[in-house]
PDB file of C-alpha atoms in Angstrom:
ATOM      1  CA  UNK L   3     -69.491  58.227 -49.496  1.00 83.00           C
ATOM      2  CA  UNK L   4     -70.054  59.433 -52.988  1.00 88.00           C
ATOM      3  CA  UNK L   5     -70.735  62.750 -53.554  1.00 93.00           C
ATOM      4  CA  UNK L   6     -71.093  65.449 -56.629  1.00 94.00           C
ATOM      5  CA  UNK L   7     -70.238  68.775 -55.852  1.00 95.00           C
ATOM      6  CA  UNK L   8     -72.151  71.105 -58.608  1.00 95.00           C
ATOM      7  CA  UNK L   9     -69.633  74.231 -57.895  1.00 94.00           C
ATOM      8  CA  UNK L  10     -68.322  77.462 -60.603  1.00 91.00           C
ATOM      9  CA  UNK L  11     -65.760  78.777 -58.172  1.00 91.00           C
ATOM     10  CA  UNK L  12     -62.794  77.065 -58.352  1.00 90.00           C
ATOM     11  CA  UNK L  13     -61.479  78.198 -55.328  1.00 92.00           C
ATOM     12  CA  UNK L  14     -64.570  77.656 -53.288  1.00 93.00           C
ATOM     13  CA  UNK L  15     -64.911  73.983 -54.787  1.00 93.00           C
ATOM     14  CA  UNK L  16     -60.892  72.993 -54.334  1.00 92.00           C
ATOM     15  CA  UNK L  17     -61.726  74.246 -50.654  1.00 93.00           C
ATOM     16  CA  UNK L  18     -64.679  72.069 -50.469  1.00 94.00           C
ATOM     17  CA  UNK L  19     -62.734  69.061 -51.957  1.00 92.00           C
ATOM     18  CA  UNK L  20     -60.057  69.397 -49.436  1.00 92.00           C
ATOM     19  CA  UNK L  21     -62.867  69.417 -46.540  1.00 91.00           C
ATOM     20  CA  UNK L  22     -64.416  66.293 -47.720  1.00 92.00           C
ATOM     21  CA  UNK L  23     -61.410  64.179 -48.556  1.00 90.00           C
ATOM     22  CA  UNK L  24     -59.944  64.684 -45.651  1.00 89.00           C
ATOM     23  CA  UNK L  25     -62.998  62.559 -43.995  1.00 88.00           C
ATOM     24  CA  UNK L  26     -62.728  59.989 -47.115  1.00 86.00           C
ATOM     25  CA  UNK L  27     -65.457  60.981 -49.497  1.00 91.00           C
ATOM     26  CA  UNK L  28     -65.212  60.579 -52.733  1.00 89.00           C
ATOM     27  CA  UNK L  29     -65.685  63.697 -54.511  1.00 92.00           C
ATOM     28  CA  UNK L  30     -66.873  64.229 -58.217  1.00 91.00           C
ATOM     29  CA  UNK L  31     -66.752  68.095 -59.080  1.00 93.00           C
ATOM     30  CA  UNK L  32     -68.167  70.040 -61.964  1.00 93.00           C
ATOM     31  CA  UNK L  33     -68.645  73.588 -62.653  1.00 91.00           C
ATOM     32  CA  UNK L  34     -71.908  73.475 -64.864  1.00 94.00           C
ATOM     33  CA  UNK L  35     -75.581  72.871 -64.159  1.00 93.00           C
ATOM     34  CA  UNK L  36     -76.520  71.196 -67.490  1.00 93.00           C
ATOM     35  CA  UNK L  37     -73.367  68.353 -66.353  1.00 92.00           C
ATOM     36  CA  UNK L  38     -74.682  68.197 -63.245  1.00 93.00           C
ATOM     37  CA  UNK L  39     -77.934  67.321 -64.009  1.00 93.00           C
ATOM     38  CA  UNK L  40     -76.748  64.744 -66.627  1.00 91.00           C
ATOM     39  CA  UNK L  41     -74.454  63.237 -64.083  1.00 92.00           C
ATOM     40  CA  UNK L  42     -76.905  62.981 -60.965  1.00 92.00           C
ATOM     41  CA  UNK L  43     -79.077  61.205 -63.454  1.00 89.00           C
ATOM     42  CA  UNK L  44     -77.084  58.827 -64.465  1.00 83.00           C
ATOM     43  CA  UNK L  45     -74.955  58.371 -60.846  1.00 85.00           C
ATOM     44  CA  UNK L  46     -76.026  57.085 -57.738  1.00 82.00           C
ATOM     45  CA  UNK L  47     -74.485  59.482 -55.280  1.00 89.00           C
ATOM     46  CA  UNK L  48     -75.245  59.536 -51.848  1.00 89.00           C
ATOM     47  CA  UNK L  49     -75.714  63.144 -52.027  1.00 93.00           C
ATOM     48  CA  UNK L  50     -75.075  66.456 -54.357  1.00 95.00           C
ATOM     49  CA  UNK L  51     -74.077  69.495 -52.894  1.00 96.00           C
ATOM     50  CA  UNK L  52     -75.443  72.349 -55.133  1.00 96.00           C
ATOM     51  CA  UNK L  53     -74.572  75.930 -55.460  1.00 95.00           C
ATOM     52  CA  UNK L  54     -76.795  78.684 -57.061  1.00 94.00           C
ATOM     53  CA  UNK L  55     -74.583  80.800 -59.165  1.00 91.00           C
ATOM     54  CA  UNK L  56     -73.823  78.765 -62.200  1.00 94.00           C
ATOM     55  CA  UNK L  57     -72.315  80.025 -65.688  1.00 92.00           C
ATOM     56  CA  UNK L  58     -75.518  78.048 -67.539  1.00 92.00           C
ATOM     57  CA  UNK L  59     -78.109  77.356 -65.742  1.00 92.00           C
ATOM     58  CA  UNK L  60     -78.834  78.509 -62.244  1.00 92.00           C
ATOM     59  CA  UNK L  61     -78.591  75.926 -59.341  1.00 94.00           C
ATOM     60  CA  UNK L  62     -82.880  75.902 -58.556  1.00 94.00           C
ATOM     61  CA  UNK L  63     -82.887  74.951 -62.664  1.00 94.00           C
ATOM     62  CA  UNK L  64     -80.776  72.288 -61.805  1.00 95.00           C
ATOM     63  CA  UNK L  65     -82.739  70.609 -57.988  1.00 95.00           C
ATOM     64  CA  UNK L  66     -85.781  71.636 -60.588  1.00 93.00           C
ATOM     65  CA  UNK L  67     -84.570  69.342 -63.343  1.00 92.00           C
ATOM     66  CA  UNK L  68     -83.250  66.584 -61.197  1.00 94.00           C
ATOM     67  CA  UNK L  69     -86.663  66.213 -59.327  1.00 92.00           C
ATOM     68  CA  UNK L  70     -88.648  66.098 -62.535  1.00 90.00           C
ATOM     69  CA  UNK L  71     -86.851  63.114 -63.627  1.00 87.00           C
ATOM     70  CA  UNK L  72     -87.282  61.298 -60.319  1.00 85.00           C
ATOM     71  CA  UNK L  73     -84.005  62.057 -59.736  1.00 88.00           C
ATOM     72  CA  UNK L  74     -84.200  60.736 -55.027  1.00 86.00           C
ATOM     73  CA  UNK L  75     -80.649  61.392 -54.454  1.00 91.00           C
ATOM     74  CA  UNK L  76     -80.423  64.271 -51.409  1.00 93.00           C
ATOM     75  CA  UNK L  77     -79.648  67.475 -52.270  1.00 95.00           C
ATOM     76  CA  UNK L  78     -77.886  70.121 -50.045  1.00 96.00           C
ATOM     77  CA  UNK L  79     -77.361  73.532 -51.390  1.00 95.00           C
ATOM     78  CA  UNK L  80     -74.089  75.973 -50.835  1.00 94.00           C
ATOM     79  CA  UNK L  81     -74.878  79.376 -51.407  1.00 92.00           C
ATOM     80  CA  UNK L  82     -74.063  82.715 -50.369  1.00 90.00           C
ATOM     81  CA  UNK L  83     -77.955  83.780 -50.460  1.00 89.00           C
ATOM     82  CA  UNK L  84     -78.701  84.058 -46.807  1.00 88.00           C
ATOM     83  CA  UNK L  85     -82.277  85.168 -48.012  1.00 89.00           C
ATOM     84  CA  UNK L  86     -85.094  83.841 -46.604  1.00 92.00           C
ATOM     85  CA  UNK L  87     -87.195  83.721 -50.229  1.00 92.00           C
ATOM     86  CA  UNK L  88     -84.053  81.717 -51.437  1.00 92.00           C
ATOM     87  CA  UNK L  89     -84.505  78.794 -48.696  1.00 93.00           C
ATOM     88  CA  UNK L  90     -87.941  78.311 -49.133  1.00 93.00           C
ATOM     89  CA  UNK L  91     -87.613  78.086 -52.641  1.00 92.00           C
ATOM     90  CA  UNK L  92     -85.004  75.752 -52.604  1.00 93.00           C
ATOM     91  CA  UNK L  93     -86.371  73.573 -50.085  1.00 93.00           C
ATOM     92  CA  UNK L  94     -89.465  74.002 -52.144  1.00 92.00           C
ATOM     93  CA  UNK L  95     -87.722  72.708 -55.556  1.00 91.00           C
ATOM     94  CA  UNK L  96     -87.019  69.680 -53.259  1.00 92.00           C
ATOM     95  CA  UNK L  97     -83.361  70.479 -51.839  1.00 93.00           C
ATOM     96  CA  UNK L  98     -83.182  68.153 -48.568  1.00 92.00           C
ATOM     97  CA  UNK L  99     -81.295  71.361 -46.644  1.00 93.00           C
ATOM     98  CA  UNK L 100     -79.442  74.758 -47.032  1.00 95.00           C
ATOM     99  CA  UNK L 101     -76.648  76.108 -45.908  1.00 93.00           C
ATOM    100  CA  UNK L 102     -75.383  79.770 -46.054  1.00 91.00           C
ATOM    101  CA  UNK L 103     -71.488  80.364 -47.243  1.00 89.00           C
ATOM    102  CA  UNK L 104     -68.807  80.784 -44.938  1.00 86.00           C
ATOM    103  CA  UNK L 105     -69.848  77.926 -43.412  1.00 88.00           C
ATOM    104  CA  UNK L 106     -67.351  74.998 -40.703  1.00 89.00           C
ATOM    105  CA  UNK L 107     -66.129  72.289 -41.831  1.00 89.00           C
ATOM    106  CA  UNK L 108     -67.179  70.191 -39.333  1.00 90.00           C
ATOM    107  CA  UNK L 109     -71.289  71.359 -39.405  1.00 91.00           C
ATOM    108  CA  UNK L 110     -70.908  70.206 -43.441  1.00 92.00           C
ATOM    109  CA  UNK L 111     -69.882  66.567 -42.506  1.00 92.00           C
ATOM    110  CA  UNK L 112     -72.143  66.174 -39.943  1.00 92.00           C
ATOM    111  CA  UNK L 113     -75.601  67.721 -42.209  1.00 92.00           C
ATOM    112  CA  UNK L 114     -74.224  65.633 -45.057  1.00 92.00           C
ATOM    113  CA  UNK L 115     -74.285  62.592 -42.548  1.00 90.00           C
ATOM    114  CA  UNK L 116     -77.450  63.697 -41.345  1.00 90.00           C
ATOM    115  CA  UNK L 117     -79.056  63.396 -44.540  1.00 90.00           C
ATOM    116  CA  UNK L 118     -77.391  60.483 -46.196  1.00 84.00           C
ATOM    117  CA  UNK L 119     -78.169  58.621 -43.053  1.00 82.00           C
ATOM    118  CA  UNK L 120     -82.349  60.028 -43.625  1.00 82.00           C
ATOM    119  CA  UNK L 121     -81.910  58.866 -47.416  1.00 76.00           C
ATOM    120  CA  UNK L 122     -80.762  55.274 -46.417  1.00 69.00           C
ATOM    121  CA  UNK L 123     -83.588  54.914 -43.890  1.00 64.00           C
ATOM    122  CA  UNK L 124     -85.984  55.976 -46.883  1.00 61.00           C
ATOM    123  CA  UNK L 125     -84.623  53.713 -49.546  1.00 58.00           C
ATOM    124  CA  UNK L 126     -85.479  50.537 -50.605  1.00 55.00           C
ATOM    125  CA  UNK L 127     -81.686  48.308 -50.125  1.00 66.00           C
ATOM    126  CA  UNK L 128     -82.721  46.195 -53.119  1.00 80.00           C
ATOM    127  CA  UNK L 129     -83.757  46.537 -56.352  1.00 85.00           C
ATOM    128  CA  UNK L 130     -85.792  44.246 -58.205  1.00 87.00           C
ATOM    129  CA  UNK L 131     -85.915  43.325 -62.411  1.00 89.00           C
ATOM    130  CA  UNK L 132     -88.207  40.187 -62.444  1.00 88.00           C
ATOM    131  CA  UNK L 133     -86.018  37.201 -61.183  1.00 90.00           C
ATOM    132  CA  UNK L 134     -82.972  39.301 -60.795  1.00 92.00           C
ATOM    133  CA  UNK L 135     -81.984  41.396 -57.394  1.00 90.00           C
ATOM    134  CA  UNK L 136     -79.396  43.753 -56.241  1.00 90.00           C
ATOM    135  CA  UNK L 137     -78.225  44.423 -52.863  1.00 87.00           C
ATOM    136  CA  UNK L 138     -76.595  47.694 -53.224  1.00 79.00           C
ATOM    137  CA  UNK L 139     -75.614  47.744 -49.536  1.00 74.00           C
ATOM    138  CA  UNK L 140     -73.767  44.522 -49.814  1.00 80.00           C
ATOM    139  CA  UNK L 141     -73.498  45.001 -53.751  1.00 86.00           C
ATOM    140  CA  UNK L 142     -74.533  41.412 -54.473  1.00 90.00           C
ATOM    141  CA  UNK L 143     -76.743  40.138 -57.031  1.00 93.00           C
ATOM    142  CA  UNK L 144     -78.887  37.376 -57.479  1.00 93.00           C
ATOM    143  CA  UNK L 145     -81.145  35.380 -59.503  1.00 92.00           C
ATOM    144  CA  UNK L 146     -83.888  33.399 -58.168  1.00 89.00           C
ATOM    145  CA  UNK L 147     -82.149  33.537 -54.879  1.00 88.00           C
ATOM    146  CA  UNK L 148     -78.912  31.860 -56.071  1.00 90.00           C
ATOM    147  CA  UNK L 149     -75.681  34.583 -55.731  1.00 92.00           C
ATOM    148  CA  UNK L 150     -74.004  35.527 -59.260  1.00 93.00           C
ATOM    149  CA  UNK L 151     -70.717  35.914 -59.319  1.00 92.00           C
ATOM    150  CA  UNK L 152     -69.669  38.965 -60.840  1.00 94.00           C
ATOM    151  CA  UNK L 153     -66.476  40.687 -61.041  1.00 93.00           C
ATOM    152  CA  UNK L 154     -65.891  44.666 -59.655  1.00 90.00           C
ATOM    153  CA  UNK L 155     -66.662  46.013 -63.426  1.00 91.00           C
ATOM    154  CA  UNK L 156     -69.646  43.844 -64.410  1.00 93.00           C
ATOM    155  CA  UNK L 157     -71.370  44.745 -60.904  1.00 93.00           C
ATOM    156  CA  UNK L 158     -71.039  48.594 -61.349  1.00 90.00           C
ATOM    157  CA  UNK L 159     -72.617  48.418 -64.378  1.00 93.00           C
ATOM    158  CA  UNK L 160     -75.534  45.977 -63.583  1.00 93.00           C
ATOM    159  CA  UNK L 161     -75.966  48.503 -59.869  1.00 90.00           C
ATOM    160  CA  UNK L 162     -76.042  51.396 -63.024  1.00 89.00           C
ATOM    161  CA  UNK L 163     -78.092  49.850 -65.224  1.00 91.00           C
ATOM    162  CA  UNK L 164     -80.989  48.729 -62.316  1.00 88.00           C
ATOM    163  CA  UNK L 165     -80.571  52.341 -60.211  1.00 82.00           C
ATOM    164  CA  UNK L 166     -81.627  53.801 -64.014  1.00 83.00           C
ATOM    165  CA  UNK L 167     -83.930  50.854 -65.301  1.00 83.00           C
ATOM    166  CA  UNK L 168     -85.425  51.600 -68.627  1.00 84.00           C
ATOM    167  CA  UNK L 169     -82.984  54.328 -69.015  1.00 84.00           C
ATOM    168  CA  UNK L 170     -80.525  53.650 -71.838  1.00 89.00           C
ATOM    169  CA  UNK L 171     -76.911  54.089 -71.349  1.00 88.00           C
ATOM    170  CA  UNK L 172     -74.343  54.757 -73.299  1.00 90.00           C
ATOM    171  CA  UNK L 173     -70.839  53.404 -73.911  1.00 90.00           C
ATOM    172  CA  UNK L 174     -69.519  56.721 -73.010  1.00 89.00           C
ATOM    173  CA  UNK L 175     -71.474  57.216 -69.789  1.00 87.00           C
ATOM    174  CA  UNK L 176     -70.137  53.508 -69.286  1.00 89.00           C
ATOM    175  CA  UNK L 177     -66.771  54.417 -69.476  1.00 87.00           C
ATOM    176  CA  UNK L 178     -66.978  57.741 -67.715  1.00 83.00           C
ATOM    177  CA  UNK L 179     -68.315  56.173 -64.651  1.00 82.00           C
ATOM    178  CA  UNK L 180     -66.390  53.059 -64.381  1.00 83.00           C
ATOM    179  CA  UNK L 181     -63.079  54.758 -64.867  1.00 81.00           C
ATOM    180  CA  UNK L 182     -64.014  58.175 -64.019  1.00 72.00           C
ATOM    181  CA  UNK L 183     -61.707  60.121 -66.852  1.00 68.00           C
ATOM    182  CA  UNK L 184     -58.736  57.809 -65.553  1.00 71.00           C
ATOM    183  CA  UNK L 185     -56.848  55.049 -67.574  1.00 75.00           C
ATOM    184  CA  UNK L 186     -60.021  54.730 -70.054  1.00 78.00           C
ATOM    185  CA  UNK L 187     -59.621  51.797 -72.117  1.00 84.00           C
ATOM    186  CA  UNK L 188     -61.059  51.238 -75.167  1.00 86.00           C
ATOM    187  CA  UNK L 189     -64.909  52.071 -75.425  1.00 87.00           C
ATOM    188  CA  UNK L 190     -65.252  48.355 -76.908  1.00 89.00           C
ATOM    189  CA  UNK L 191     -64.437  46.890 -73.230  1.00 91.00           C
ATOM    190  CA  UNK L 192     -67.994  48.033 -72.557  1.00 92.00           C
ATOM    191  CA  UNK L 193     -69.254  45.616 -75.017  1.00 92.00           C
ATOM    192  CA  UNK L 194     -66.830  43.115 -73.493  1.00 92.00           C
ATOM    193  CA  UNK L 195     -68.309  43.513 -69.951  1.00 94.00           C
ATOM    194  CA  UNK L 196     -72.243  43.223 -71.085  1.00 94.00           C
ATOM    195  CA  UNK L 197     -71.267  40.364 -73.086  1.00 94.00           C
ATOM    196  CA  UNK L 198     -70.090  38.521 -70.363  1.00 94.00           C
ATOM    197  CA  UNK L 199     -73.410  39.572 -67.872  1.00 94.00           C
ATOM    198  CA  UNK L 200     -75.583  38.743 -70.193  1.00 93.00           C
ATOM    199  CA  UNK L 201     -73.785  35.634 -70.271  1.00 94.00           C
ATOM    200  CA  UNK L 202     -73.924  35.300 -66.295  1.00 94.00           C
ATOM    201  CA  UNK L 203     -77.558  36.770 -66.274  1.00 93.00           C
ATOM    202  CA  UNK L 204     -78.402  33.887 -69.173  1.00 91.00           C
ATOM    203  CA  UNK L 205     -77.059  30.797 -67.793  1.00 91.00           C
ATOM    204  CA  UNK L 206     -78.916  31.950 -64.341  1.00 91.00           C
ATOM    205  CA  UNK L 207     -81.945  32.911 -65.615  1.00 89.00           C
ATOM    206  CA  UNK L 208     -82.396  29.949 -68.280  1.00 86.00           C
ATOM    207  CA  UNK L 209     -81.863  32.430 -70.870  1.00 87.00           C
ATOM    208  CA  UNK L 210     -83.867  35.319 -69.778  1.00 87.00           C
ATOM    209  CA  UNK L 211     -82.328  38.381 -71.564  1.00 87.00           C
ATOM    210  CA  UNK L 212     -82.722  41.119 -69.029  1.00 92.00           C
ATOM    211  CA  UNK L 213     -79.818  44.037 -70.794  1.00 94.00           C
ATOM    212  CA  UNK L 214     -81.329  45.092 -73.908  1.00 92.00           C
ATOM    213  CA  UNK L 215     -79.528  46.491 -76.847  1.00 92.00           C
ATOM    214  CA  UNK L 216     -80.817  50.188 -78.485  1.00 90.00           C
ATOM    215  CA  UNK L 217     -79.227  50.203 -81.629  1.00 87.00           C
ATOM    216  CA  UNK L 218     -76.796  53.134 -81.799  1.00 85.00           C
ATOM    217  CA  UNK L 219     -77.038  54.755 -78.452  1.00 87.00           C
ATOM    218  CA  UNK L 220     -76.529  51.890 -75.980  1.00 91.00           C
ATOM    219  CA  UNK L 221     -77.684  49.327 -73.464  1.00 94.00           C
ATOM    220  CA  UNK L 222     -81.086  49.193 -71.398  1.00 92.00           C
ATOM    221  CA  UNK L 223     -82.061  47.015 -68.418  1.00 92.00           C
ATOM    222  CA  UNK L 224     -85.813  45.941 -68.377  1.00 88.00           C
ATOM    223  CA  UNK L 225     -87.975  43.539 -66.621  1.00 84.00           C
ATOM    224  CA  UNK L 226     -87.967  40.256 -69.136  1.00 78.00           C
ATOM    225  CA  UNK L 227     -90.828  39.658 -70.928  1.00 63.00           C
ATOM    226  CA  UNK L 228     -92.814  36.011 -69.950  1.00 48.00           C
ATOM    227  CA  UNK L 229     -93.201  35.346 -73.964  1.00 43.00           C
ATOM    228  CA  UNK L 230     -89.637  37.140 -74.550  1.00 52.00           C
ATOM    229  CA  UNK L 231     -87.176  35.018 -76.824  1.00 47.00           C
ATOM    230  CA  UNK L 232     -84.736  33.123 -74.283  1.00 51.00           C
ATOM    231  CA  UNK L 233     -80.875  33.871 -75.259  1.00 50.00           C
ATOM    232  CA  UNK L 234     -78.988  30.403 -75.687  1.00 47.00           C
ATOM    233  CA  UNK L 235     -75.215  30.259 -74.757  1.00 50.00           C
ATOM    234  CA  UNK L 236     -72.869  29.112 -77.701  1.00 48.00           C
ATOM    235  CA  UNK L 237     -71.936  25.998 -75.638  1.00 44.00           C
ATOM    236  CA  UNK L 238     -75.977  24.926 -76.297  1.00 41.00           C
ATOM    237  CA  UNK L 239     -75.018  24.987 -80.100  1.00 36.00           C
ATOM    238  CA  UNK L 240     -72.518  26.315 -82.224  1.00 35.00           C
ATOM    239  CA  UNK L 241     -74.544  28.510 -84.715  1.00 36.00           C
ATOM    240  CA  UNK L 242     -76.140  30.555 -82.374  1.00 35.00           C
ATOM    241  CA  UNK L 243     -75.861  34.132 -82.964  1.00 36.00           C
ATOM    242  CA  UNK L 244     -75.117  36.114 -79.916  1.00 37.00           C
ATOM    243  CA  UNK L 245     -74.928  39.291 -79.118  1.00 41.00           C
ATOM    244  CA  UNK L 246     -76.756  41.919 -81.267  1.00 42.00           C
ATOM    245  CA  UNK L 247     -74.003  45.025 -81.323  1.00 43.00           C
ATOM    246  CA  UNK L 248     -71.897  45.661 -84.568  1.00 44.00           C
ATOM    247  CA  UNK L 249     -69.012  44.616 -82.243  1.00 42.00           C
ATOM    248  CA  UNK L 250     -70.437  41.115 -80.939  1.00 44.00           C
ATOM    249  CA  UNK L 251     -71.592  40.176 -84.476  1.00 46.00           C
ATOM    250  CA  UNK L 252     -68.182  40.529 -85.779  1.00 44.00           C
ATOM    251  CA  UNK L 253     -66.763  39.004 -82.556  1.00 41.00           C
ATOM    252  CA  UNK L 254     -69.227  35.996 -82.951  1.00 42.00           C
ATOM    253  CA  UNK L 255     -68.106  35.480 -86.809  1.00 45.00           C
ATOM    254  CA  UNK L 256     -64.464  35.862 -85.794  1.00 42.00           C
ATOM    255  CA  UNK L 257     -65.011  33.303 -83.574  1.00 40.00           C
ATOM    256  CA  UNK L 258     -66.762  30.925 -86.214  1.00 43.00           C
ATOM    257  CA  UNK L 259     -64.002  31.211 -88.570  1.00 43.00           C
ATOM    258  CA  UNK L 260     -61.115  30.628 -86.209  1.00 40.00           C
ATOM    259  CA  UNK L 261     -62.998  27.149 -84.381  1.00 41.00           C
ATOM    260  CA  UNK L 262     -65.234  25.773 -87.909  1.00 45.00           C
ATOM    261  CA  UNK L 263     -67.866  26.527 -84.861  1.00 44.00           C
ATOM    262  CA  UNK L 264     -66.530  24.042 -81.805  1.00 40.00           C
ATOM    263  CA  UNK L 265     -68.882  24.436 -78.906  1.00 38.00           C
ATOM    264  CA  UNK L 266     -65.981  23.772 -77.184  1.00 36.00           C
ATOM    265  CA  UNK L 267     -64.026  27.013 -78.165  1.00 39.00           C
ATOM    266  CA  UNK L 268     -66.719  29.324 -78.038  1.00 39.00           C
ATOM    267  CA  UNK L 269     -65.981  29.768 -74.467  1.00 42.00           C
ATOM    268  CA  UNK L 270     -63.695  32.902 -73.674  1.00 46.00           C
ATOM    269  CA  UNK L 271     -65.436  34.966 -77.425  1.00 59.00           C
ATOM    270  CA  UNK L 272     -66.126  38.298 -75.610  1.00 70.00           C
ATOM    271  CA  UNK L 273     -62.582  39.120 -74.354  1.00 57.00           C
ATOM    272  CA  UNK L 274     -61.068  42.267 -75.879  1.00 52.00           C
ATOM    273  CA  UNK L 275     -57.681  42.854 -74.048  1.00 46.00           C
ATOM    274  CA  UNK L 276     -57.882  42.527 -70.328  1.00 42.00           C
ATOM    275  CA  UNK L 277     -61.670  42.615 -68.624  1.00 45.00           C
ATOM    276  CA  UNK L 278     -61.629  42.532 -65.092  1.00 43.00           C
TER     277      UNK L 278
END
């Protein structure tokens, strides 16, 4: 289970860590509102446990700002406010429970299994872009009803791209989720693994182009247009231009100069280093 733990006490959130990873979550920790707002948009976690007392913003800014931007992932708060015009305002803002600090280890697991297992009941399991499908419970894809065949990397950022759809990404949000601050290669792998979906998504779709680029800030997933312009794979032709980053331009007329434009060796044009 995924989970971000919006905490400023270091003490309080290594203590919380040790709680949860001891029952194998996996548990993403920051001490700021305005970062945890930015990363429960752009994350799918299965829940956020929030604190109050933050050193920006204070924690009902934060279950504010997350709801306003449709933001469905559950929310339990941690705080020391045993008030009574602190719960109701909280659960008010849209938190999915409270709980007062001290509290035992074992009542945390079990509310944050309580709710998760609420939020999964609630949930649609797939998501839907036109043709294309996700399954994040099995975390398959499809398109049409025939499987794709993606690797680890190119399905985490498809499962990103859908959970957010019409939300553009960046390279850097890319990165930070894939690898999570850990062994980061190069930014340009990013362009490397959309190169190669939209290459999957293409040759599925007959040439539906479903990851849209926004020039300078990133990629964007969107239902595909019935009049769009079809994408068609450099084994159709030789002179096609694909790809429509800096990067996969000067990839694509890298690849022209070392082949004289051989169909046959266009195959294999958006590796950078090691993709997997």
């Amino acid at each position: 289970m995924r989970v971000l733990l919006i905490e400023d006490d270091s003490n309080i959130a290594q203590s919380i860590e040790l709680m949860l990873k001891s029952e194998s979550f996996n548990v993403h920790t920051t001490d700021f509102g305005e970062d945890g707002v930015d990363l429960g948009k752009v994350y799918d976690y299965d829940i956020i446990l929030l604190d109050l007392n933050l050193p920006d913003i204070s924690g009902f800014d934060v279950l504010r700002a997350l709801r306003v931007s449709k933001v469905k992932t559950p929310i339990l708060i941690l705080s020391g406010r045993a008030g009574i015009e602190d719960k109701v305002r909280g659960l008010g803002y849209g938190a999915d429970d409270y709980m007062t600090k001290p509290f035992h280890k074992d009542e945390l697991v079990a509310r944050i299994h309580a709710i998760a297992r609420r939020s999964r009941q609630q949930q649609p399991v797939v998501i839907n872009t036109g043709d294309l499908s996700l399954n994040l419970d099995s975390k398959t894809a499809a398109v049409g009803g025939t499987p794709l065949h993606l690797t680890s990397k190119e399905y985490q950022i498809l499962e990103l791209l859908s959970l957010r759809k019409g939300t553009t990404f960046t390279k850097e949000l890319f990165l930070r989720n894939l690898y999570g601050g850990i062994d980061e290669p190069e930014i340009k792998i990013i362009d490397v693994f959309i190169c190669k979906l939209r290459k999957k998504l293409a040759s599925a779709s007959e040439g539906k182009n479903y990851i849209e680029t926004v020039r300078g800030r990133g990629y964007v997933l969107r239902d595909p247009a019935k009049d769009e312009l079809r994408i068609t794979l450099p084994d159709e032709t030789a002179n096609t231009f694909y790809g429509d980053t800096e990067w996969e331009q000067a990839v694509h007329m890298s690849w022209r100069s070392r082949t004289n434009g051989s169909p046959a060796a266009a195959h294999g044009h958006c590796r950078f280093g090691e993709a997997r």
